[in-house]
PDB file of C-alpha atoms in Angstrom:
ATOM      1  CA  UNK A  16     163.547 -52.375   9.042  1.00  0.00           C
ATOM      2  CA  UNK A  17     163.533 -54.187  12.344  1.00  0.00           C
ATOM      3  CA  UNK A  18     165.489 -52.012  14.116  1.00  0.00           C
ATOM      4  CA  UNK A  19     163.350 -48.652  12.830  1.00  0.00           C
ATOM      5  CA  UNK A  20     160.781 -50.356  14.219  1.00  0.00           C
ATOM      6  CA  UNK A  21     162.506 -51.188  17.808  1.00  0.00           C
ATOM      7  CA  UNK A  22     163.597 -47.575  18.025  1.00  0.00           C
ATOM      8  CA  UNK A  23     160.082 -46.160  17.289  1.00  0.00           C
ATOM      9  CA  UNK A  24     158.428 -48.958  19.726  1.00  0.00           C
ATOM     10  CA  UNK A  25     161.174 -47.617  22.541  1.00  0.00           C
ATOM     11  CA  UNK A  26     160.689 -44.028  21.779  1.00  0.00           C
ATOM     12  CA  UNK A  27     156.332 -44.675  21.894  1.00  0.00           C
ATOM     13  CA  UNK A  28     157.215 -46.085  25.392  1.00  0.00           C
ATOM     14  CA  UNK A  29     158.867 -43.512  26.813  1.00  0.00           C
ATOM     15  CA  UNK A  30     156.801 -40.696  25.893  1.00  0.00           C
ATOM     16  CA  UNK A  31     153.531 -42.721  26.632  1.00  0.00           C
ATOM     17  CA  UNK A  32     155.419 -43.087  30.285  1.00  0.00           C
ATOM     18  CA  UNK A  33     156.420 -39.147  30.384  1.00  0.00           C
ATOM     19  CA  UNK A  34     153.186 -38.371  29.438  1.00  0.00           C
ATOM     20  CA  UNK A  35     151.311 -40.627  32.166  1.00  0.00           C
ATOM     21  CA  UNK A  36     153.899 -39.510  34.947  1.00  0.00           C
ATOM     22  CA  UNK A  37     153.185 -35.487  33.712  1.00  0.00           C
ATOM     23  CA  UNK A  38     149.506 -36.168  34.202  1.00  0.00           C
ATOM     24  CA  UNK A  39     149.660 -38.046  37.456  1.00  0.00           C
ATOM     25  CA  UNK A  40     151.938 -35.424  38.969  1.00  0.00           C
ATOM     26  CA  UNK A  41     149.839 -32.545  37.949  1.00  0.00           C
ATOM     27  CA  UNK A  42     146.427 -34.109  38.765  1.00  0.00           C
ATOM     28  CA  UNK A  43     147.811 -34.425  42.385  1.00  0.00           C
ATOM     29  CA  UNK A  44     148.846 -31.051  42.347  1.00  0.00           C
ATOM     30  CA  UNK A  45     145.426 -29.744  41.062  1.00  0.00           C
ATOM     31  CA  UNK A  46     143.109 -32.177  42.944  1.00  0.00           C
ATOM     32  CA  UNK A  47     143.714 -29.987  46.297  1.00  0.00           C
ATOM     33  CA  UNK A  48     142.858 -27.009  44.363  1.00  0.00           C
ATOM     34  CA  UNK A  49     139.296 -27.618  43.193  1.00  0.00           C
ATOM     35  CA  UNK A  50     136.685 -26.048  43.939  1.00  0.00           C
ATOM     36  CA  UNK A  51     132.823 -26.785  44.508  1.00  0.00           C
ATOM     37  CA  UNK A  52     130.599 -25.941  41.766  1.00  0.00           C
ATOM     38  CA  UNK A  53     129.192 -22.725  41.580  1.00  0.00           C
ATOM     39  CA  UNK A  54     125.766 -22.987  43.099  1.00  0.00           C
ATOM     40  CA  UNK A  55     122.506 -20.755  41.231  1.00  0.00           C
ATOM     41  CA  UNK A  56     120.984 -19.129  44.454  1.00  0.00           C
ATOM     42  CA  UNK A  57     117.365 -17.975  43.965  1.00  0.00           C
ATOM     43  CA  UNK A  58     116.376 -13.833  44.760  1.00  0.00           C
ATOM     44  CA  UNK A  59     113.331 -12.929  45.863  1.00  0.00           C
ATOM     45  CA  UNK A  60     110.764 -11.173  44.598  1.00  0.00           C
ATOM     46  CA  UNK A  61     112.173  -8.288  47.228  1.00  0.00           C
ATOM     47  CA  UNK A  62     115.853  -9.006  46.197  1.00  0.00           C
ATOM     48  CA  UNK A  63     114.589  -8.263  42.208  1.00  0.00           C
ATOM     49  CA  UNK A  64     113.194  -5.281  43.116  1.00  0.00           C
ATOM     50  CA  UNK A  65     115.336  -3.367  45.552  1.00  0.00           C
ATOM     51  CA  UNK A  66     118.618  -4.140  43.955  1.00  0.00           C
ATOM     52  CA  UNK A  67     120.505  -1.774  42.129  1.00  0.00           C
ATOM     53  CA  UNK A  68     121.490  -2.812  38.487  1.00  0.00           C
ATOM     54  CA  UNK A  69     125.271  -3.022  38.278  1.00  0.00           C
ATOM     55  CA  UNK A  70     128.444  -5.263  37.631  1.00  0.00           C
ATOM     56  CA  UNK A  71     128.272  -8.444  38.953  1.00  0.00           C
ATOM     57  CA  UNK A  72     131.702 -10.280  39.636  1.00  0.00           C
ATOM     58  CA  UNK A  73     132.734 -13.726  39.745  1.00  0.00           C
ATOM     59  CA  UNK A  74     135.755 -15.357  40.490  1.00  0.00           C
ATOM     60  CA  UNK A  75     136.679 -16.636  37.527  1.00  0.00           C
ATOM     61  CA  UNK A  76     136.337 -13.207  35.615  1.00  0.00           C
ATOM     62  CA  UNK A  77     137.396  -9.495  36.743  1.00  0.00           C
ATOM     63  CA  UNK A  78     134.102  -7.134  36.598  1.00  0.00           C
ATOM     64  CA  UNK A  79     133.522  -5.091  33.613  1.00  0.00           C
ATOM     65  CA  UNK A  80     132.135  -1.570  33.363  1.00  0.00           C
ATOM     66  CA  UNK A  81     128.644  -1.283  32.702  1.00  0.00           C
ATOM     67  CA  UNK A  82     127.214   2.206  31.283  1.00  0.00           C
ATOM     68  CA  UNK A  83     123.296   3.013  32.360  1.00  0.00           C
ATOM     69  CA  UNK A  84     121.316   5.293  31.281  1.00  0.00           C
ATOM     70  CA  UNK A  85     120.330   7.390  33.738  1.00  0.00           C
ATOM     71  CA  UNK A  86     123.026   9.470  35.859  1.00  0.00           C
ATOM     72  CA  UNK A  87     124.131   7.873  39.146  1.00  0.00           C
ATOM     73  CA  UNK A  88     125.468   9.872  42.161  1.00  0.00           C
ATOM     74  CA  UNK A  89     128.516   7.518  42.586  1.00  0.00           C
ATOM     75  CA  UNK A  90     129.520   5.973  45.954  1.00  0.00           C
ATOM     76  CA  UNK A  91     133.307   5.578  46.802  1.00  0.00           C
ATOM     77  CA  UNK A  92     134.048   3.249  49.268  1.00  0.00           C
ATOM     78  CA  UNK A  93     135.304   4.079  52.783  1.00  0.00           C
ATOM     79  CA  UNK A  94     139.452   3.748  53.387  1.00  0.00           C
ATOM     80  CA  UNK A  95     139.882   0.218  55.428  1.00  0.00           C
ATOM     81  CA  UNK A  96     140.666   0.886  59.105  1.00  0.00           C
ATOM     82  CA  UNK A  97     144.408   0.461  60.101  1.00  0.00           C
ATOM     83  CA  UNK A  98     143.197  -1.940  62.870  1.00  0.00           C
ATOM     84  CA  UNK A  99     144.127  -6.016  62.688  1.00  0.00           C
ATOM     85  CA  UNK A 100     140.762  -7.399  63.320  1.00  0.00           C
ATOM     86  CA  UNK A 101     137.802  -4.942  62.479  1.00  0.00           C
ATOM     87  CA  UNK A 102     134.399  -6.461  62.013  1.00  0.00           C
ATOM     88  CA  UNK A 103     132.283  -5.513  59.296  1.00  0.00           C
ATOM     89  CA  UNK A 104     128.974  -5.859  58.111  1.00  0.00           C
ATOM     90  CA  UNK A 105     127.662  -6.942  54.851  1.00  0.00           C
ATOM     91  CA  UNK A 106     126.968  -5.197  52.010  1.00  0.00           C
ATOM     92  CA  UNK A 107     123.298  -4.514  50.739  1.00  0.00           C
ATOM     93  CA  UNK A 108     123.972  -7.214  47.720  1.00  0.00           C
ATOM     94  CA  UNK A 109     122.494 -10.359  49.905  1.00  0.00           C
ATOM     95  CA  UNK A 110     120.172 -12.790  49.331  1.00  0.00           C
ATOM     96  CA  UNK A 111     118.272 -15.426  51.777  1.00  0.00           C
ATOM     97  CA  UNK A 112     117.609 -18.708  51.247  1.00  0.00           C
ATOM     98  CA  UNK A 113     115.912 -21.713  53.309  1.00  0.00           C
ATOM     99  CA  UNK A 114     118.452 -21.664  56.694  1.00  0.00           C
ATOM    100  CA  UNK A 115     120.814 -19.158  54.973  1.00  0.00           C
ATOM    101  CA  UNK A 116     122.290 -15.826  53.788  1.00  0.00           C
ATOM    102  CA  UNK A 117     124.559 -14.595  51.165  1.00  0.00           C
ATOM    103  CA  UNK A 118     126.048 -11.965  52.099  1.00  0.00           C
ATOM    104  CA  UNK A 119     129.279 -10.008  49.816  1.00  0.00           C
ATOM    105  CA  UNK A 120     131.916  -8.047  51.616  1.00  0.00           C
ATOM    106  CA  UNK A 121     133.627  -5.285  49.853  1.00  0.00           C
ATOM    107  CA  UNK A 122     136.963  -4.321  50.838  1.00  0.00           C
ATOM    108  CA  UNK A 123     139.786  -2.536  49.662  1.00  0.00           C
ATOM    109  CA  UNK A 124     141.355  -5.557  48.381  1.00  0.00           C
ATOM    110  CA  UNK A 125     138.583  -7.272  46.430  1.00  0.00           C
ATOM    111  CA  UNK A 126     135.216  -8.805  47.645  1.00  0.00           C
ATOM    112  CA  UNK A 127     134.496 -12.146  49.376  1.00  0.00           C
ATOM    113  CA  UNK A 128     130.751 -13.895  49.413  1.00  0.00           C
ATOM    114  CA  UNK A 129     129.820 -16.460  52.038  1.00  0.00           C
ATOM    115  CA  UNK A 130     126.748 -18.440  52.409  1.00  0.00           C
ATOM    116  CA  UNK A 131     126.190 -17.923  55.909  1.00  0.00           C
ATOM    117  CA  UNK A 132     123.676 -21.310  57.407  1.00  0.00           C
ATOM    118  CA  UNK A 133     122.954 -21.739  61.582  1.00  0.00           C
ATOM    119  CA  UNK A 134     126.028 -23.358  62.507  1.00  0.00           C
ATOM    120  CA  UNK A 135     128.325 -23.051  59.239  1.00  0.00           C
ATOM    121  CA  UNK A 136     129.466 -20.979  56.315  1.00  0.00           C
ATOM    122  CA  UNK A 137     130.760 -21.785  52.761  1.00  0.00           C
ATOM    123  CA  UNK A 138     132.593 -19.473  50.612  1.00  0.00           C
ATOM    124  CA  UNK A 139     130.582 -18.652  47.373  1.00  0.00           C
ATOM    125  CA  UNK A 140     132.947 -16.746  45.636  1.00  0.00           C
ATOM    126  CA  UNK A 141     135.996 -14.206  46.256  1.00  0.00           C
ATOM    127  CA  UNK A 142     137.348 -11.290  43.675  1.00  0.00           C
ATOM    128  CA  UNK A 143     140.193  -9.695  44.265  1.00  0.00           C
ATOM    129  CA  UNK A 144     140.763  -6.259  42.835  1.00  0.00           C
ATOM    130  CA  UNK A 145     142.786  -4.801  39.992  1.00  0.00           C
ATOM    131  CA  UNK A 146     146.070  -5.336  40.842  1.00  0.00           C
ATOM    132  CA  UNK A 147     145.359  -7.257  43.905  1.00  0.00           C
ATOM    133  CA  UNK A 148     146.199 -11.267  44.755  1.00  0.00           C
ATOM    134  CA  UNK A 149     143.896 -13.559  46.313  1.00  0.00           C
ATOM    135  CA  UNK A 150     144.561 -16.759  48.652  1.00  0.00           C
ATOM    136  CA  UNK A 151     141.811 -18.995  50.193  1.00  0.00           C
ATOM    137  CA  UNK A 152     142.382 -20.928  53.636  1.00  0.00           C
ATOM    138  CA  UNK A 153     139.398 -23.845  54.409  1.00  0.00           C
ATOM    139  CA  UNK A 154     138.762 -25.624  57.746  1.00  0.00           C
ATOM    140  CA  UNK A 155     135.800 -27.282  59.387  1.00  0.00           C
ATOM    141  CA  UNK A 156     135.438 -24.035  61.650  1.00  0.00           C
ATOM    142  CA  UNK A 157     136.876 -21.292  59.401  1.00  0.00           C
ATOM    143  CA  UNK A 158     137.631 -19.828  55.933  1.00  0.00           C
ATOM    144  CA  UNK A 159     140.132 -16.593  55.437  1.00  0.00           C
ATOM    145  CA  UNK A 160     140.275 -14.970  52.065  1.00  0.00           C
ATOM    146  CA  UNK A 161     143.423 -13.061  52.203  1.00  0.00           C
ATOM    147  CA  UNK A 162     144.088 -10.304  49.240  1.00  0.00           C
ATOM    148  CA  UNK A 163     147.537  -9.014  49.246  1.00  0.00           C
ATOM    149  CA  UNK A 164     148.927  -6.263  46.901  1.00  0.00           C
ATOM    150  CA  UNK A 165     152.675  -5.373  47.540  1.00  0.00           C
ATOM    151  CA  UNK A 166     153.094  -5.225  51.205  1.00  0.00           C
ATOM    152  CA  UNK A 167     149.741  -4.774  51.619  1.00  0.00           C
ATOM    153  CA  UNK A 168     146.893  -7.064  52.736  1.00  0.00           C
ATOM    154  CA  UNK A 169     143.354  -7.373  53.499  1.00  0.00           C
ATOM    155  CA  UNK A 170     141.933 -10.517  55.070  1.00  0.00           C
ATOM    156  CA  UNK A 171     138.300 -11.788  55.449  1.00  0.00           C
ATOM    157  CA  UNK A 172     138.179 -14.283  58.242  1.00  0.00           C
ATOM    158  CA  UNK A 173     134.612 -16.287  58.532  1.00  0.00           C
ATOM    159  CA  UNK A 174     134.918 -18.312  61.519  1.00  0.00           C
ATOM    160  CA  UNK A 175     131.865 -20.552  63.627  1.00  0.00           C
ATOM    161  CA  UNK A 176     133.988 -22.595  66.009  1.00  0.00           C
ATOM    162  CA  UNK A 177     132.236 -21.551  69.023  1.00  0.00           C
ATOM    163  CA  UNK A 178     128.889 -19.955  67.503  1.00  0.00           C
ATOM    164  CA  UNK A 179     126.731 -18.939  64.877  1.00  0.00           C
ATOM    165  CA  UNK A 180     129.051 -17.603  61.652  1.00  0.00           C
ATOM    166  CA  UNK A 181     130.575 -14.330  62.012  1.00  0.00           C
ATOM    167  CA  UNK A 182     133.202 -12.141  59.504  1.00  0.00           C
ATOM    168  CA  UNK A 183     135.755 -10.333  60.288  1.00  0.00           C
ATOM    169  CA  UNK A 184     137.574  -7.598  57.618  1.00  0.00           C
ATOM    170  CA  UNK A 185     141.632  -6.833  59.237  1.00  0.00           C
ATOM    171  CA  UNK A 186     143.889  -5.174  57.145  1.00  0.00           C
ATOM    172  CA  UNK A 187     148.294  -4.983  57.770  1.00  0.00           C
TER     173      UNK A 187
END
């Protein structure tokens, strides 16, 4: 009886130890990966209005067909330019608040949206696209959202180092 019980006191050891050493290792790991919480911008009264109804993506989900009911001429997106470094503007989904802008950039890769302040940027969310990868580089003075599919990739580069925050869409 005593020595059932010193085997299952040894064995409740070592997997209480595997178990902590598993966690620890994997917290570390995942610690460098989190996030900031998504943040609920407000829309205007103007934003509520001129916006078209449509699929709205996030990063945690890949957008999902919606049907409407009346017709819609559809809009296909322009090719990316074989250039490195082409800058872009924003596309009509953004949204001010107090010091800021949120403004979403579509390319052929997926879609990146930055909070753009005076002097700084965050990254609100990126999507890549069906069949596309995503990777997210953060400094003080930069963020690059890279999606790559195959051989192919499409970066978003938000930089502010010397200046207000500007974006730049390259694809290779």
């Amino acid at each position: 009886m005593r020595r059932g019980l010193v085997h299952v006191l040894a064995w409740s050891l070592a997997t209480g130890a595997a178990v902590t050493l598993s966690w620890w290792g994997v917290h570390t790991v995942m610690a460098g990966t989190v996030y900031d919480p998504p943040r609920a911008l407000p829309l205007t009264a103007a934003d509520a209005t001129t916006r078209e109804p449509g699929p709205r993506a996030s990063s945690t989900s890949s957008p999902t067909p919606s049907v409407s009911p009346s017709p819609r001429p559809s809009r296909t997106p322009a090719p990316p330019t074989p250039s490195r470094t082409a800058t872009a503007g924003p596309s009509p989904a953004s949204s001010a608040t107090a010091g800021s802008t949120v403004k979403s950039y579509d390319t052929g890769g997926g879609r990146a949206v930055f909070d753009l302040g005076r002097t700084s940027a965050t990254l609100v969310s990126a999507t890549p696209g069906a069949g596309w990868s995503m990777q997210v580089w953060k400094t003080e003075s930069w963020i690059r959202v890279e999606f790559a599919s195959g051989a192919d990739r499409v970066s978003v580069f938000c930089t502010w180092h010397d200046g207000p925050p500007r974006v730049e869409i390259g694809t290779y």
